CSV table of C-alpha atoms and ligand atoms in Angstrom, one decimal:
chain,number,residue,atom,x,y,z
A,1,MET,CA,-43.7,-9.9,-28.1
A,2,SER,CA,-41.4,-10.6,-25.3
A,3,LEU,CA,-43.8,-11.2,-22.4
A,4,GLN,CA,-47.4,-10.5,-21.5
A,5,PHE,CA,-48.7,-10.0,-18.0
A,6,GLU,CA,-52.4,-10.2,-17.4
A,7,ILE,CA,-53.9,-9.4,-14.0
A,8,GLU,CA,-57.1,-11.4,-13.4
A,9,ALA,CA,-58.1,-10.3,-9.9
A,10,ASN,CA,-57.0,-7.8,-7.2
A,11,THR,CA,-57.7,-8.1,-3.4
A,12,GLY,CA,-56.2,-5.3,-1.3
A,13,LYS,CA,-52.7,-4.9,-2.6
A,14,ALA,CA,-52.5,-8.5,-3.8
A,15,ARG,CA,-53.1,-9.6,-7.4
A,16,THR,CA,-53.4,-12.9,-9.2
A,17,GLY,CA,-52.8,-13.3,-12.9
A,18,ARG,CA,-50.8,-14.9,-15.7
A,19,LEU,CA,-47.3,-14.3,-17.1
A,20,ILE,CA,-47.3,-15.5,-20.8
A,21,THR,CA,-43.7,-16.4,-21.7
A,22,ALA,CA,-42.2,-17.8,-24.9
A,23,HIS,CA,-42.4,-21.2,-23.1
A,24,GLY,CA,-45.8,-21.3,-21.7
A,25,GLU,CA,-48.0,-19.6,-19.1
A,26,VAL,CA,-47.2,-19.0,-15.4
A,27,GLU,CA,-49.9,-18.4,-12.9
A,28,THR,CA,-49.0,-15.7,-10.4
A,29,PRO,CA,-48.2,-15.1,-7.7
A,30,VAL,CA,-45.6,-17.8,-8.3
A,31,PHE,CA,-42.9,-19.4,-6.3
A,32,MET,CA,-40.0,-20.4,-8.6
A,33,PRO,CA,-37.9,-23.4,-7.5
A,34,VAL,CA,-34.2,-23.0,-8.0
A,35,GLY,CA,-32.4,-25.3,-10.4
A,36,THR,CA,-28.9,-23.8,-10.0
A,37,LEU,CA,-27.0,-26.0,-12.4
A,38,ALA,CA,-29.9,-26.8,-14.8
A,39,SER,CA,-31.2,-29.3,-12.2
A,40,VAL,CA,-33.4,-29.1,-9.2
A,41,LYS,CA,-31.2,-31.3,-7.1
A,42,GLY,CA,-32.6,-34.8,-6.9
A,43,VAL,CA,-35.8,-34.4,-8.9
A,44,PRO,CA,-36.2,-35.3,-12.6
A,45,GLN,CA,-37.8,-32.9,-14.9
A,46,ASP,CA,-40.9,-35.1,-15.7
A,47,LEU,CA,-41.7,-35.1,-11.9
A,48,LEU,CA,-41.2,-31.3,-11.7
A,49,GLU,CA,-43.8,-31.1,-14.5
A,50,GLU,CA,-46.2,-33.4,-12.7
A,51,LEU,CA,-45.8,-31.3,-9.5
A,52,GLY,CA,-47.2,-28.4,-11.6
A,53,ILE,CA,-44.1,-26.3,-11.7
A,54,GLN,CA,-44.5,-23.7,-14.5
A,55,ILE,CA,-41.2,-21.8,-14.2
A,56,LEU,CA,-37.7,-22.7,-12.9
A,57,LEU,CA,-34.8,-20.5,-12.0
A,58,GLY,CA,-31.2,-21.2,-13.2
A,59,ASN,CA,-28.1,-19.4,-12.0
A,60,THR,CA,-26.0,-17.7,-14.7
A,61,TYR,CA,-22.9,-17.6,-12.6
A,62,HIS,CA,-22.9,-21.4,-12.1
A,63,LEU,CA,-23.9,-22.3,-15.6
A,64,TYR,CA,-21.3,-19.9,-17.1
A,65,LEU,CA,-18.6,-21.7,-15.1
A,66,ARG,CA,-20.0,-25.2,-15.8
A,67,PRO,CA,-20.8,-26.5,-18.4
A,68,GLY,CA,-20.2,-23.0,-20.0
A,69,VAL,CA,-22.6,-20.8,-22.0
A,70,GLN,CA,-21.2,-21.9,-25.4
A,71,THR,CA,-21.9,-25.5,-24.6
A,72,VAL,CA,-25.5,-24.8,-23.7
A,73,GLN,CA,-25.9,-22.5,-26.6
A,74,GLN,CA,-24.6,-25.1,-29.1
A,75,LEU,CA,-27.0,-27.6,-27.7
A,76,GLY,CA,-30.0,-25.3,-28.4
A,77,GLY,CA,-30.2,-23.4,-25.2
A,78,LEU,CA,-31.2,-24.3,-21.6
A,79,HIS,CA,-34.7,-25.6,-22.3
A,80,ARG,CA,-33.5,-28.1,-24.8
A,81,PHE,CA,-30.3,-28.9,-22.9
A,82,MET,CA,-32.1,-29.8,-19.7
A,83,ALA,CA,-35.2,-31.1,-21.5
A,84,TRP,CA,-37.5,-28.6,-19.8
A,85,PRO,CA,-40.3,-27.3,-22.1
A,86,ARG,CA,-41.7,-24.7,-19.7
A,87,ALA,CA,-40.5,-21.3,-18.6
A,88,ILE,CA,-37.1,-20.5,-17.2
A,89,LEU,CA,-35.7,-17.4,-15.5
A,90,THR,CA,-31.9,-16.8,-15.1
A,91,ASP,CA,-30.4,-14.4,-12.6
A,92,SER,CA,-27.7,-12.0,-13.8
A,93,GLY,CA,-24.8,-13.6,-11.9
A,94,GLY,CA,-24.4,-10.5,-9.8
A,95,PHE,CA,-25.7,-12.0,-6.6
A,96,GLN,CA,-23.5,-15.2,-6.8
A,97,VAL,CA,-20.4,-13.1,-7.5
A,98,PHE,CA,-21.3,-11.1,-4.5
A,99,SER,CA,-22.0,-14.1,-2.2
A,100,LEU,CA,-19.4,-16.6,-3.3
A,101,ASN,CA,-16.4,-14.4,-4.0
A,102,ASP,CA,-14.5,-12.7,-1.2
A,103,LEU,CA,-11.9,-11.6,-3.7
A,104,ARG,CA,-14.2,-9.9,-6.2
A,105,LYS,CA,-13.2,-6.4,-7.6
A,106,VAL,CA,-15.9,-4.1,-8.6
A,107,SER,CA,-15.2,-1.3,-11.1
A,108,GLU,CA,-17.2,0.8,-13.4
A,109,GLU,CA,-16.6,-1.8,-16.1
A,110,GLY,CA,-17.9,-4.7,-14.1
A,111,VAL,CA,-16.9,-7.3,-11.5
A,112,ALA,CA,-13.6,-9.3,-11.7
A,113,PHE,CA,-13.8,-12.5,-9.8
A,114,ARG,CA,-12.2,-15.9,-9.4
A,115,SER,CA,-14.1,-19.1,-10.0
A,116,HIS,CA,-15.0,-20.9,-6.8
A,117,LEU,CA,-14.3,-24.2,-8.8
A,118,ASP,CA,-10.7,-23.7,-10.0
A,119,GLY,CA,-9.6,-20.2,-9.0
A,120,SER,CA,-9.5,-19.0,-12.7
A,121,SER,CA,-10.1,-15.3,-13.3
A,122,HIS,CA,-13.2,-13.9,-14.9
A,123,LEU,CA,-14.9,-10.6,-15.6
A,124,PHE,CA,-18.7,-10.1,-15.6
A,125,THR,CA,-19.8,-6.8,-17.2
A,126,PRO,CA,-23.4,-5.8,-18.0
A,127,GLU,CA,-22.6,-6.7,-21.6
A,128,SER,CA,-21.1,-10.1,-20.8
A,129,ALA,CA,-23.8,-11.0,-18.3
A,130,MET,CA,-26.4,-10.2,-21.0
A,131,SER,CA,-24.4,-12.2,-23.6
A,132,ALA,CA,-24.3,-15.2,-21.2
A,133,GLN,CA,-28.1,-15.0,-20.5
A,134,ILE,CA,-29.0,-14.6,-24.2
A,135,GLY,CA,-26.8,-17.7,-24.9
A,136,LEU,CA,-28.5,-19.7,-22.1
A,137,GLY,CA,-31.8,-18.6,-23.6
A,138,ALA,CA,-34.1,-18.3,-20.5
A,139,ASP,CA,-37.5,-16.7,-21.1
A,140,ILE,CA,-36.9,-14.0,-18.4
A,141,ILE,CA,-33.4,-12.6,-17.8
A,142,MET,CA,-32.1,-10.1,-15.3
A,143,ALA,CA,-30.1,-6.9,-15.7
A,144,PHE,CA,-26.6,-7.0,-14.2
A,145,ASP,CA,-26.7,-5.3,-10.8
A,146,GLU,CA,-24.5,-4.9,-7.8
A,147,CYS,CA,-26.0,-6.4,-4.6
A,148,THR,CA,-25.2,-3.9,-1.9
A,149,GLU,CA,-23.9,-5.5,1.3
A,150,TYR,CA,-25.6,-5.2,4.7
A,151,PRO,CA,-24.9,-3.2,6.7
A,152,ALA,CA,-23.6,-0.3,4.6
A,153,GLU,CA,-23.3,3.5,5.1
A,154,ARG,CA,-25.7,5.6,3.2
A,155,ALA,CA,-23.0,7.0,0.9
A,156,ARG,CA,-22.0,3.5,0.0
A,157,MET,CA,-25.7,2.5,-0.6
A,158,GLN,CA,-26.1,5.5,-2.9
A,159,GLN,CA,-22.9,4.9,-4.9
A,160,SER,CA,-23.9,1.2,-5.3
A,161,MET,CA,-27.4,2.1,-6.4
A,162,GLU,CA,-26.0,4.6,-9.0
A,163,LEU,CA,-23.7,1.9,-10.4
A,164,THR,CA,-26.6,-0.5,-10.7
A,165,LEU,CA,-28.6,2.2,-12.6
A,166,ARG,CA,-25.7,2.7,-15.1
A,167,TRP,CA,-25.4,-1.0,-15.5
A,168,ALA,CA,-29.1,-1.4,-16.0
A,169,ALA,CA,-28.9,1.1,-18.9
A,170,ARG,CA,-25.9,-0.8,-20.4
A,171,SER,CA,-27.7,-4.1,-19.9
A,172,LYS,CA,-30.8,-2.9,-21.8
A,173,ARG,CA,-28.7,-1.4,-24.6
A,174,TYR,CA,-26.8,-4.6,-25.1
A,175,PHE,CA,-29.9,-6.7,-24.9
A,176,GLU,CA,-31.8,-4.7,-27.5
A,177,GLN,CA,-28.9,-5.0,-29.9
A,178,HIS,CA,-28.4,-8.8,-29.4
A,179,LYS,CA,-31.7,-10.3,-28.4
A,180,GLU,CA,-32.1,-11.9,-31.8
A,181,GLU,CA,-29.2,-14.2,-30.9
A,182,VAL,CA,-31.2,-16.3,-28.4
A,183,PRO,CA,-30.8,-20.0,-29.4
A,184,TRP,CA,-34.5,-20.5,-30.0
A,185,SER,CA,-35.2,-17.3,-31.9
A,186,GLY,CA,-36.6,-18.3,-35.3
A,187,VAL,CA,-34.1,-21.1,-35.4
A,188,ARG,CA,-35.3,-24.3,-37.2
A,189,HIS,CA,-33.5,-27.2,-35.7
A,190,ALA,CA,-32.8,-29.0,-39.0
A,191,ALA,CA,-33.0,-32.8,-38.9
A,192,SER,CA,-29.4,-33.8,-38.8
A,193,GLY,CA,-30.0,-37.5,-39.3
A,194,ALA,CA,-28.4,-38.3,-36.0
A,195,ARG,CA,-30.7,-39.7,-33.3
A,196,GLN,CA,-31.5,-37.1,-30.7
A,197,CYS,CA,-32.9,-37.6,-27.3
A,198,ASN,CA,-36.4,-36.2,-26.6
A,199,PRO,CA,-37.0,-34.6,-30.0
A,200,THR,CA,-40.0,-32.8,-28.6
A,201,VAL,CA,-39.5,-32.3,-24.9
A,202,GLY,CA,-37.6,-29.1,-24.2
A,203,ASN,CA,-37.8,-28.2,-27.8
A,204,ARG,CA,-41.4,-27.1,-28.1
A,205,ARG,CA,-41.1,-24.3,-30.6
A,206,PRO,CA,-41.8,-20.9,-29.0
A,207,GLU,CA,-44.5,-18.7,-30.4
A,208,ALA,CA,-43.4,-17.0,-33.6
A,209,GLY,CA,-41.7,-13.7,-33.0
A,210,SER,CA,-41.4,-14.4,-29.2
A,211,SER,CA,-38.2,-13.3,-27.5
A,212,GLN,CA,-36.7,-13.1,-24.1
A,213,ALA,CA,-37.8,-10.5,-21.5
A,214,LEU,CA,-35.2,-8.4,-19.6
A,215,PHE,CA,-36.2,-7.3,-16.1
A,216,GLY,CA,-34.6,-4.4,-14.2
A,217,ILE,CA,-33.5,-4.7,-10.6
A,218,VAL,CA,-34.2,-2.1,-7.9
A,219,GLN,CA,-31.4,-1.7,-5.4
A,220,GLY,CA,-30.8,1.1,-2.8
A,221,GLY,CA,-29.9,-0.9,0.4
A,222,MET,CA,-32.1,-0.5,3.4
A,223,ASP,CA,-32.8,3.2,2.7
A,224,HIS,CA,-36.4,4.0,1.8
A,225,ALA,CA,-35.5,7.2,-0.1
A,226,LEU,CA,-32.8,5.4,-2.1
A,227,ARG,CA,-35.2,2.6,-2.9
A,228,LYS,CA,-37.7,5.1,-4.2
A,229,GLU,CA,-35.2,6.8,-6.3
A,230,SER,CA,-33.8,3.5,-7.6
A,231,ALA,CA,-37.3,2.3,-8.5
A,232,GLU,CA,-38.3,5.5,-10.3
A,233,ARG,CA,-35.0,5.7,-12.3
A,234,THR,CA,-35.2,2.0,-13.2
A,235,VAL,CA,-38.7,2.4,-14.4
A,236,GLU,CA,-37.5,5.4,-16.5
A,237,ILE,CA,-35.0,3.2,-18.3
A,238,GLY,CA,-38.0,0.9,-19.0
A,239,PHE,CA,-38.4,-2.8,-18.6
A,240,PRO,CA,-41.2,-5.3,-19.0
A,241,GLY,CA,-40.9,-6.3,-15.3
A,242,TYR,CA,-39.1,-5.2,-12.2
A,243,ALA,CA,-37.3,-7.1,-9.4
A,244,ILE,CA,-36.5,-6.0,-5.9
A,245,GLY,CA,-32.9,-7.1,-5.2
A,246,GLY,CA,-30.4,-6.7,-2.4
A,247,LEU,CA,-32.7,-8.2,0.3
A,248,SER,CA,-32.3,-11.3,2.4
A,249,VAL,CA,-28.6,-10.3,2.8
A,250,GLY,CA,-28.6,-10.6,6.6
A,251,GLU,CA,-31.0,-7.8,7.6
A,252,PRO,CA,-33.8,-8.4,10.1
A,253,ARG,CA,-37.0,-9.7,8.6
A,254,ASP,CA,-39.1,-6.6,9.7
A,255,MET,CA,-36.7,-4.5,7.6
A,256,THR,CA,-37.1,-6.7,4.6
A,257,ARG,CA,-40.8,-6.4,4.8
A,258,ASP,CA,-40.7,-2.6,5.2
A,259,ILE,CA,-38.4,-2.1,2.2
A,260,VAL,CA,-40.5,-4.4,0.1
A,261,GLU,CA,-43.7,-2.6,1.0
A,262,SER,CA,-42.4,0.9,0.4
A,263,THR,CA,-40.6,-0.1,-2.8
A,264,LEU,CA,-43.7,-1.6,-4.3
A,265,GLU,CA,-45.5,1.8,-4.1
A,266,HIS,CA,-43.0,3.1,-6.8
A,267,LEU,CA,-43.3,0.2,-9.2
A,268,PRO,CA,-46.0,0.2,-12.0
A,269,ALA,CA,-49.0,-1.9,-11.1
A,270,GLU,CA,-49.4,-3.3,-14.6
A,271,LYS,CA,-45.9,-4.9,-14.7
A,272,PRO,CA,-44.8,-8.1,-12.9
A,273,ARG,CA,-42.9,-7.6,-9.7
A,274,TYR,CA,-40.3,-10.1,-8.6
A,275,LEU,CA,-38.9,-10.3,-5.1
A,276,MET,CA,-35.5,-12.1,-5.3
A,277,GLY,CA,-34.4,-14.7,-2.8
A,278,VAL,CA,-37.3,-15.2,-0.4
A,279,GLY,CA,-38.5,-17.0,1.7
A,280,THR,CA,-40.2,-19.2,4.2
A,281,PRO,CA,-43.8,-20.4,3.6
A,282,GLU,CA,-45.1,-17.7,5.9
A,283,GLU,CA,-43.0,-15.0,4.1
A,284,ILE,CA,-44.1,-15.9,0.6
A,285,VAL,CA,-47.7,-15.7,1.6
A,286,GLU,CA,-47.1,-12.3,3.2
A,287,TYR,CA,-45.2,-10.9,0.2
A,288,ALA,CA,-47.9,-12.2,-2.2
A,289,HIS,CA,-50.4,-10.2,-0.2
A,290,LEU,CA,-48.2,-7.1,-0.4
A,291,GLY,CA,-48.5,-7.4,-4.2
A,292,ILE,CA,-45.4,-9.4,-5.2
A,293,ASP,CA,-46.0,-11.6,-8.3
A,294,MET,CA,-42.8,-13.7,-8.4
A,295,MET,CA,-40.4,-15.2,-5.8
A,296,ASP,CA,-37.6,-17.7,-5.7
A,297,CYS,CA,-35.6,-19.2,-2.9
A,298,VAL,CA,-33.3,-22.2,-2.3
A,299,LEU,CA,-34.9,-22.8,1.1
A,300,PRO,CA,-37.4,-25.6,0.3
A,301,THR,CA,-34.9,-27.6,-1.7
A,302,ARG,CA,-31.8,-26.9,0.4
A,303,ALA,CA,-33.7,-27.5,3.7
A,304,ALA,CA,-35.1,-30.8,2.3
A,305,ARG,CA,-31.5,-32.1,1.7
A,306,HIS,CA,-30.8,-31.3,5.3
A,307,GLY,CA,-33.9,-33.3,6.5
A,308,LEU,CA,-36.1,-30.2,7.2
A,309,LEU,CA,-39.7,-30.5,6.0
A,310,PHE,CA,-42.1,-27.6,5.8
A,311,THR,CA,-45.6,-28.8,6.8
A,312,SER,CA,-49.0,-27.5,7.7
A,313,GLU,CA,-48.1,-28.0,11.3
A,314,GLY,CA,-44.8,-26.2,11.1
A,315,LYS,CA,-41.2,-27.4,10.5
A,316,VAL,CA,-40.5,-31.1,10.9
A,317,SER,CA,-36.8,-32.1,11.4
A,318,ILE,CA,-37.2,-35.6,10.1
A,319,LYS,CA,-33.7,-36.7,11.3
A,320,GLN,CA,-34.9,-36.7,14.9
A,321,ALA,CA,-35.1,-40.0,16.8
A,322,ARG,CA,-38.7,-39.2,17.9
A,323,TYR,CA,-39.9,-40.1,14.3
A,324,ALA,CA,-38.2,-43.5,14.3
A,325,ALA,CA,-41.4,-45.4,14.9
A,326,ASP,CA,-43.9,-42.7,13.7
A,327,GLU,CA,-46.3,-44.2,11.2
A,328,GLN,CA,-47.9,-40.8,10.3
A,329,PRO,CA,-47.3,-39.2,6.9
A,330,PRO,CA,-44.8,-36.4,6.9
A,331,ASP,CA,-47.7,-33.9,6.8
A,332,PRO,CA,-51.2,-35.4,7.5
A,333,ASN,CA,-52.7,-32.4,5.6
A,334,CYS,CA,-50.6,-32.7,2.5
A,335,GLY,CA,-51.8,-34.7,-0.5
A,336,CYS,CA,-48.5,-34.9,-2.3
A,337,ARG,CA,-47.2,-38.2,-3.6
A,338,VAL,CA,-44.7,-38.5,-0.7
A,339,CYS,CA,-47.3,-37.9,2.0
A,340,ARG,CA,-49.8,-40.3,0.3
A,341,ARG,CA,-47.3,-43.1,0.3
A,342,TYR,CA,-44.6,-42.9,3.0
A,343,SER,CA,-44.3,-42.6,6.8
A,344,ARG,CA,-42.2,-40.3,8.9
A,345,ALA,CA,-40.5,-43.4,10.2
A,346,TYR,CA,-39.4,-44.4,6.7
A,347,LEU,CA,-38.2,-40.9,5.8
A,348,ARG,CA,-36.3,-40.8,9.0
A,349,HIS,CA,-34.7,-44.1,8.3
A,350,LEU,CA,-33.7,-43.0,4.8
A,351,TYR,CA,-32.1,-39.8,6.1
A,352,ALA,CA,-30.3,-41.6,9.0
A,353,SER,CA,-29.0,-44.2,6.4
A,354,ASN,CA,-27.8,-41.4,4.1
A,355,GLU,CA,-29.9,-42.9,1.3
A,356,VAL,CA,-30.2,-40.7,-1.9
A,357,LEU,CA,-33.9,-41.3,-1.9
A,358,ALA,CA,-34.2,-39.2,1.3
A,359,GLN,CA,-33.1,-36.1,-0.6
A,360,VAL,CA,-35.5,-36.9,-3.4
A,361,LEU,CA,-38.6,-37.5,-1.3
A,362,ASN,CA,-37.9,-34.6,1.1
A,363,THR,CA,-37.5,-32.3,-1.9
A,364,VAL,CA,-40.6,-33.5,-3.6
A,365,HIS,CA,-42.7,-32.9,-0.4
A,366,ASN,CA,-41.2,-29.4,0.3
A,367,LEU,CA,-41.8,-28.3,-3.3
A,368,SER,CA,-45.3,-29.6,-3.2
A,369,PHE,CA,-45.9,-27.8,0.0
A,370,TYR,CA,-44.7,-24.5,-1.4
A,371,LEU,CA,-46.7,-24.9,-4.6
A,372,ASP,CA,-49.8,-25.8,-2.7
A,373,THR,CA,-49.2,-22.7,-0.5
A,374,MET,CA,-49.1,-20.5,-3.6
A,375,ARG,CA,-52.2,-22.2,-5.1
A,376,ALA,CA,-54.1,-21.4,-1.9
A,377,VAL,CA,-52.9,-17.8,-2.1
A,378,ARG,CA,-54.0,-17.4,-5.7
A,379,HIS,CA,-57.4,-19.0,-4.8
A,380,SER,CA,-57.9,-16.6,-1.8
A,381,ILE,CA,-57.1,-13.6,-3.9
A,382,ARG,CA,-59.6,-14.7,-6.5
A,383,LEU,CA,-62.2,-15.4,-3.8
A,384,GLY,CA,-61.5,-12.1,-2.1
A,385,ALA,CA,-62.0,-10.3,-5.4
A,386,LYS,CA,-65.4,-12.0,-6.0
A,387,ALA,CA,-66.6,-11.5,-2.5
A,388,PRO,CA,-64.8,-8.5,-0.9
A,389,PHE,CA,-66.6,-9.0,2.4
A,390,LEU,CA,-64.6,-12.3,2.8
A,391,SER,CA,-61.3,-10.5,2.6
A,392,SER,CA,-59.5,-10.4,5.8
A,393,GLU,CA,-58.2,-6.9,5.1
B,1,ZN,ZN1,-46.4,-33.9,1.2
């Protein structure tokens, strides 16, 4: 059994439920914080657990370059390496190659690119991207796709979509042949006698017979007909979950929403649906109500490092001088450990002084705010299902 998805309640197009992975359950709709290099910058794993995070995202491209897949694999996989016992999803690397490499060369075989770290040459193919993700050992992994640039001509969008479909079939074929190679698949970590850190944390043995789940990715640019075709043909190949990729690449927000809404109509209701790379607190609420189950974005963590807090009263740029003597908590309606303890004046001082703690506290608040937002969304979906007259739709 690779992955189970149980829908508990539907309200309008929205649904709430549970993803059951090899490393624990995830309540959906879920926002997945990004831990690019096996770390959510500035926040230790025990604190991430305390915040209630059930699934993290890691970036295959970055981990492949540093520390390298083989290193992580030899250390027992990503969960054990980073001491994170809960679920992990890795992306395929396609989007980072797309966004970080001006010199990439796309062919039928795959994408040749140069490392942004040292300029060395590499080739990602559907097979090597699967091999890397199997070696890293996340619970959910993604088919190798080409993220179509925006804007693009229709012929270009179609050609790119066709390539992604061929790569999806190759990804699935390779995965089916090699999925037993995941570091935690039936492996008994024999006691070596050497002292190990955290013998239990990050090393909780997955359920017997559990394996990774490979999701397909719908592309098709900003064209509704191509999105429909991409969705239908990806579903034909057959995956335990489906992602909508190629959005948030510079297009207007209304267009993102339109494409998401129309694409969702062509994805099976009983499978999890993952919208990649969104969004603001308002957007994640909106997409959850459209029927999206999973989302990820660097926004809450990256913005935090730049002194931008998301609050119930809107965005707060904590670096501003107006907060220098403000004794209020960052968000008076937030119950997170930062808002219970510290003032805006203190956070402003930390930021202005370039203290490391500024990044940590800002990130903890923003993640708490995003998680609370999704808790409220799940609650409202459950309430709506119990009392349909309360639903705003
Ligand atoms: Zn807070």
